[in-house]
Amino acid sequence: MPSELFGRATSFMAMAQQLAQSFGVGLAALVVHLSLTWHARAAIASEDVALGYFTIGSMALASVVIFYRLPAHAGAELHDR
């Protein structure tokens, strides 16, 4: 990436991180809600929250596949900055 585009790329990456965090919170809330509905409970139990955390952790673990496929020298130009 040309150095004159680093500012735009940084802004885009910050926005993407915020969007990913929002997606994660929404997904965890959905999983907790579905667990409550599945078990016919009115109050949140620790099992419901654990399932939400497990889901988010599984999504993060699945991203390893994407990063594993990157070339070994990916991002090397940023090393000296």
Short mmCIF file of N, CA and C in Angstrom, two decimals:
data_model
loop_
_atom_site.label_atom_id
_atom_site.label_comp_id
_atom_site.label_asym_id
_atom_site.label_seq_id
_atom_site.Cartn_x
_atom_site.Cartn_y
_atom_site.Cartn_z
N MET A 1 0.85 -1.17 0.00
CA MET A 1 0.00 0.00 0.00
C MET A 1 0.90 1.23 0.00
N PRO A 2 0.60 2.19 -0.84
CA PRO A 2 1.39 3.42 -0.85
C PRO A 2 1.26 4.18 0.47
N SER A 3 2.34 4.79 0.89
CA SER A 3 2.35 5.47 2.19
C SER A 3 1.34 6.61 2.27
N GLU A 4 0.98 7.21 1.14
CA GLU A 4 0.01 8.32 1.18
C GLU A 4 -1.41 7.82 1.48
N LEU A 5 -1.63 6.53 1.43
CA LEU A 5 -2.95 5.97 1.75
C LEU A 5 -3.03 5.39 3.16
N PHE A 6 -1.94 5.47 3.93
CA PHE A 6 -1.94 4.90 5.28
C PHE A 6 -2.99 5.55 6.17
N GLY A 7 -3.19 6.86 6.06
CA GLY A 7 -4.19 7.55 6.89
C GLY A 7 -5.58 7.02 6.65
N ARG A 8 -5.93 6.86 5.38
CA ARG A 8 -7.25 6.33 5.05
C ARG A 8 -7.38 4.88 5.50
N ALA A 9 -6.33 4.11 5.32
CA ALA A 9 -6.37 2.71 5.72
C ALA A 9 -6.51 2.57 7.23
N THR A 10 -5.84 3.44 7.97
CA THR A 10 -5.94 3.40 9.43
C THR A 10 -7.37 3.74 9.87
N SER A 11 -7.97 4.74 9.25
CA SER A 11 -9.36 5.10 9.58
C SER A 11 -10.31 3.95 9.25
N PHE A 12 -10.09 3.32 8.10
CA PHE A 12 -10.93 2.20 7.70
C PHE A 12 -10.78 1.04 8.67
N MET A 13 -9.55 0.77 9.09
CA MET A 13 -9.32 -0.34 10.01
C MET A 13 -9.95 -0.08 11.37
N ALA A 14 -9.88 1.16 11.84
CA ALA A 14 -10.51 1.51 13.12
C ALA A 14 -12.02 1.31 13.04
N MET A 15 -12.61 1.70 11.91
CA MET A 15 -14.04 1.51 11.73
C MET A 15 -14.38 0.02 11.66
N ALA A 16 -13.56 -0.76 10.98
CA ALA A 16 -13.80 -2.19 10.86
C ALA A 16 -13.71 -2.87 12.23
N GLN A 17 -12.77 -2.43 13.08
CA GLN A 17 -12.65 -3.01 14.41
C GLN A 17 -13.89 -2.69 15.25
N GLN A 18 -14.37 -1.47 15.17
CA GLN A 18 -15.58 -1.10 15.92
C GLN A 18 -16.78 -1.90 15.43
N LEU A 19 -16.88 -2.09 14.12
CA LEU A 19 -17.98 -2.87 13.56
C LEU A 19 -17.89 -4.33 14.01
N ALA A 20 -16.69 -4.89 14.03
CA ALA A 20 -16.51 -6.27 14.48
C ALA A 20 -16.86 -6.42 15.96
N GLN A 21 -16.49 -5.44 16.77
CA GLN A 21 -16.85 -5.49 18.19
C GLN A 21 -18.37 -5.42 18.37
N SER A 22 -19.01 -4.56 17.61
CA SER A 22 -20.47 -4.45 17.69
C SER A 22 -21.13 -5.74 17.25
N PHE A 23 -20.61 -6.35 16.20
CA PHE A 23 -21.14 -7.63 15.73
C PHE A 23 -20.97 -8.69 16.80
N GLY A 24 -19.83 -8.72 17.47
CA GLY A 24 -19.58 -9.70 18.51
C GLY A 24 -20.52 -9.55 19.69
N VAL A 25 -20.75 -8.32 20.11
CA VAL A 25 -21.68 -8.08 21.22
C VAL A 25 -23.09 -8.49 20.82
N GLY A 26 -23.48 -8.13 19.60
CA GLY A 26 -24.82 -8.50 19.13
C GLY A 26 -24.98 -10.01 19.01
N LEU A 27 -23.95 -10.68 18.51
CA LEU A 27 -24.02 -12.14 18.39
C LEU A 27 -24.10 -12.81 19.75
N ALA A 28 -23.30 -12.33 20.70
CA ALA A 28 -23.35 -12.90 22.05
C ALA A 28 -24.72 -12.69 22.69
N ALA A 29 -25.29 -11.50 22.50
CA ALA A 29 -26.62 -11.23 23.04
C ALA A 29 -27.67 -12.13 22.39
N LEU A 30 -27.54 -12.35 21.09
CA LEU A 30 -28.48 -13.24 20.40
C LEU A 30 -28.36 -14.67 20.91
N VAL A 31 -27.15 -15.14 21.12
CA VAL A 31 -26.94 -16.50 21.63
C VAL A 31 -27.51 -16.64 23.04
N VAL A 32 -27.29 -15.64 23.88
CA VAL A 32 -27.85 -15.68 25.24
C VAL A 32 -29.37 -15.71 25.17
N HIS A 33 -29.95 -14.87 24.31
CA HIS A 33 -31.41 -14.85 24.18
C HIS A 33 -31.94 -16.19 23.67
N LEU A 34 -31.28 -16.76 22.67
CA LEU A 34 -31.72 -18.06 22.15
C LEU A 34 -31.59 -19.16 23.20
N SER A 35 -30.55 -19.08 24.02
CA SER A 35 -30.38 -20.06 25.09
C SER A 35 -31.48 -19.92 26.14
N LEU A 36 -31.83 -18.68 26.46
CA LEU A 36 -32.93 -18.46 27.40
C LEU A 36 -34.23 -19.02 26.84
N THR A 37 -34.48 -18.77 25.57
CA THR A 37 -35.71 -19.25 24.94
C THR A 37 -35.72 -20.78 24.87
N TRP A 38 -34.59 -21.36 24.49
CA TRP A 38 -34.48 -22.82 24.35
C TRP A 38 -34.75 -23.52 25.69
N HIS A 39 -34.22 -22.95 26.77
CA HIS A 39 -34.39 -23.57 28.09
C HIS A 39 -35.61 -23.05 28.84
N ALA A 40 -36.40 -22.19 28.21
CA ALA A 40 -37.63 -21.64 28.80
C ALA A 40 -37.37 -20.99 30.15
N ARG A 41 -36.33 -20.18 30.21
CA ARG A 41 -36.00 -19.46 31.45
C ARG A 41 -36.35 -17.99 31.29
N ALA A 42 -36.63 -17.35 32.41
CA ALA A 42 -36.90 -15.92 32.40
C ALA A 42 -35.68 -15.13 32.85
N ALA A 43 -34.82 -15.76 33.64
CA ALA A 43 -33.62 -15.09 34.15
C ALA A 43 -32.38 -15.72 33.52
N ILE A 44 -31.38 -14.90 33.31
CA ILE A 44 -30.14 -15.37 32.70
C ILE A 44 -29.37 -16.23 33.71
N ALA A 45 -28.93 -17.39 33.24
CA ALA A 45 -28.11 -18.28 34.06
C ALA A 45 -26.68 -18.25 33.54
N SER A 46 -25.76 -18.71 34.34
CA SER A 46 -24.35 -18.69 33.93
C SER A 46 -24.11 -19.55 32.69
N GLU A 47 -24.91 -20.59 32.50
CA GLU A 47 -24.77 -21.43 31.32
C GLU A 47 -25.07 -20.66 30.04
N ASP A 48 -26.04 -19.73 30.12
CA ASP A 48 -26.40 -18.93 28.95
C ASP A 48 -25.25 -18.01 28.56
N VAL A 49 -24.66 -17.37 29.54
CA VAL A 49 -23.54 -16.46 29.28
C VAL A 49 -22.33 -17.24 28.79
N ALA A 50 -22.09 -18.40 29.38
CA ALA A 50 -20.96 -19.24 28.95
C ALA A 50 -21.13 -19.64 27.49
N LEU A 51 -22.33 -19.95 27.06
CA LEU A 51 -22.58 -20.30 25.67
C LEU A 51 -22.29 -19.11 24.75
N GLY A 52 -22.65 -17.91 25.20
CA GLY A 52 -22.34 -16.71 24.43
C GLY A 52 -20.85 -16.51 24.29
N TYR A 53 -20.10 -16.67 25.38
CA TYR A 53 -18.64 -16.55 25.33
C TYR A 53 -18.02 -17.64 24.45
N PHE A 54 -18.55 -18.84 24.54
CA PHE A 54 -18.04 -19.93 23.71
C PHE A 54 -18.24 -19.63 22.23
N THR A 55 -19.38 -19.07 21.90
CA THR A 55 -19.66 -18.73 20.50
C THR A 55 -18.69 -17.68 19.99
N ILE A 56 -18.45 -16.63 20.77
CA ILE A 56 -17.52 -15.58 20.35
C ILE A 56 -16.10 -16.13 20.28
N GLY A 57 -15.73 -16.97 21.22
CA GLY A 57 -14.41 -17.59 21.18
C GLY A 57 -14.23 -18.48 19.98
N SER A 58 -15.28 -19.20 19.60
CA SER A 58 -15.22 -20.06 18.42
C SER A 58 -15.05 -19.24 17.15
N MET A 59 -15.72 -18.10 17.09
CA MET A 59 -15.58 -17.22 15.93
C MET A 59 -14.15 -16.69 15.84
N ALA A 60 -13.58 -16.31 16.98
CA ALA A 60 -12.20 -15.81 16.98
C ALA A 60 -11.23 -16.92 16.58
N LEU A 61 -11.47 -18.11 17.06
CA LEU A 61 -10.61 -19.24 16.71
C LEU A 61 -10.71 -19.58 15.23
N ALA A 62 -11.88 -19.43 14.66
CA ALA A 62 -12.07 -19.70 13.23
C ALA A 62 -11.28 -18.72 12.37
N SER A 63 -11.01 -17.53 12.89
CA SER A 63 -10.25 -16.54 12.12
C SER A 63 -8.79 -16.95 11.95
N VAL A 64 -8.33 -17.92 12.72
CA VAL A 64 -6.96 -18.40 12.58
C VAL A 64 -6.72 -18.92 11.17
N VAL A 65 -7.74 -19.52 10.58
CA VAL A 65 -7.62 -20.05 9.22
C VAL A 65 -7.26 -18.94 8.24
N ILE A 66 -7.91 -17.80 8.39
CA ILE A 66 -7.64 -16.67 7.49
C ILE A 66 -6.21 -16.19 7.65
N PHE A 67 -5.76 -16.03 8.87
CA PHE A 67 -4.41 -15.51 9.10
C PHE A 67 -3.34 -16.54 8.76
N TYR A 68 -3.65 -17.80 8.90
CA TYR A 68 -2.69 -18.85 8.56
C TYR A 68 -2.40 -18.88 7.07
N ARG A 69 -3.38 -18.50 6.27
CA ARG A 69 -3.22 -18.52 4.82
C ARG A 69 -2.45 -17.32 4.28
N LEU A 70 -2.16 -16.32 5.11
CA LEU A 70 -1.39 -15.17 4.67
C LEU A 70 0.05 -15.58 4.36
N PRO A 71 0.68 -14.91 3.40
CA PRO A 71 2.09 -15.22 3.14
C PRO A 71 2.96 -14.85 4.34
N ALA A 72 4.10 -15.50 4.46
CA ALA A 72 4.99 -15.28 5.60
C ALA A 72 5.48 -13.84 5.68
N HIS A 73 5.59 -13.17 4.57
CA HIS A 73 6.11 -11.80 4.55
C HIS A 73 5.01 -10.74 4.60
N ALA A 74 3.76 -11.12 4.81
CA ALA A 74 2.66 -10.15 4.86
C ALA A 74 2.88 -9.16 6.00
N GLY A 75 2.85 -7.90 5.69
CA GLY A 75 3.03 -6.86 6.69
C GLY A 75 4.48 -6.52 7.00
N ALA A 76 5.41 -7.11 6.26
CA ALA A 76 6.84 -6.87 6.53
C ALA A 76 7.22 -5.41 6.33
N GLU A 77 6.53 -4.71 5.44
CA GLU A 77 6.87 -3.30 5.18
C GLU A 77 6.55 -2.41 6.36
N LEU A 78 5.72 -2.88 7.28
CA LEU A 78 5.39 -2.09 8.46
C LEU A 78 6.36 -2.30 9.61
N HIS A 79 7.28 -3.21 9.47
CA HIS A 79 8.21 -3.57 10.55
C HIS A 79 9.09 -2.40 10.98
N ASP A 80 9.55 -1.61 10.05
CA ASP A 80 10.48 -0.53 10.36
C ASP A 80 9.80 0.77 10.71
N ARG A 81 8.51 0.81 10.77
CA ARG A 81 7.79 2.07 11.02
C ARG A 81 7.61 2.32 12.48
#
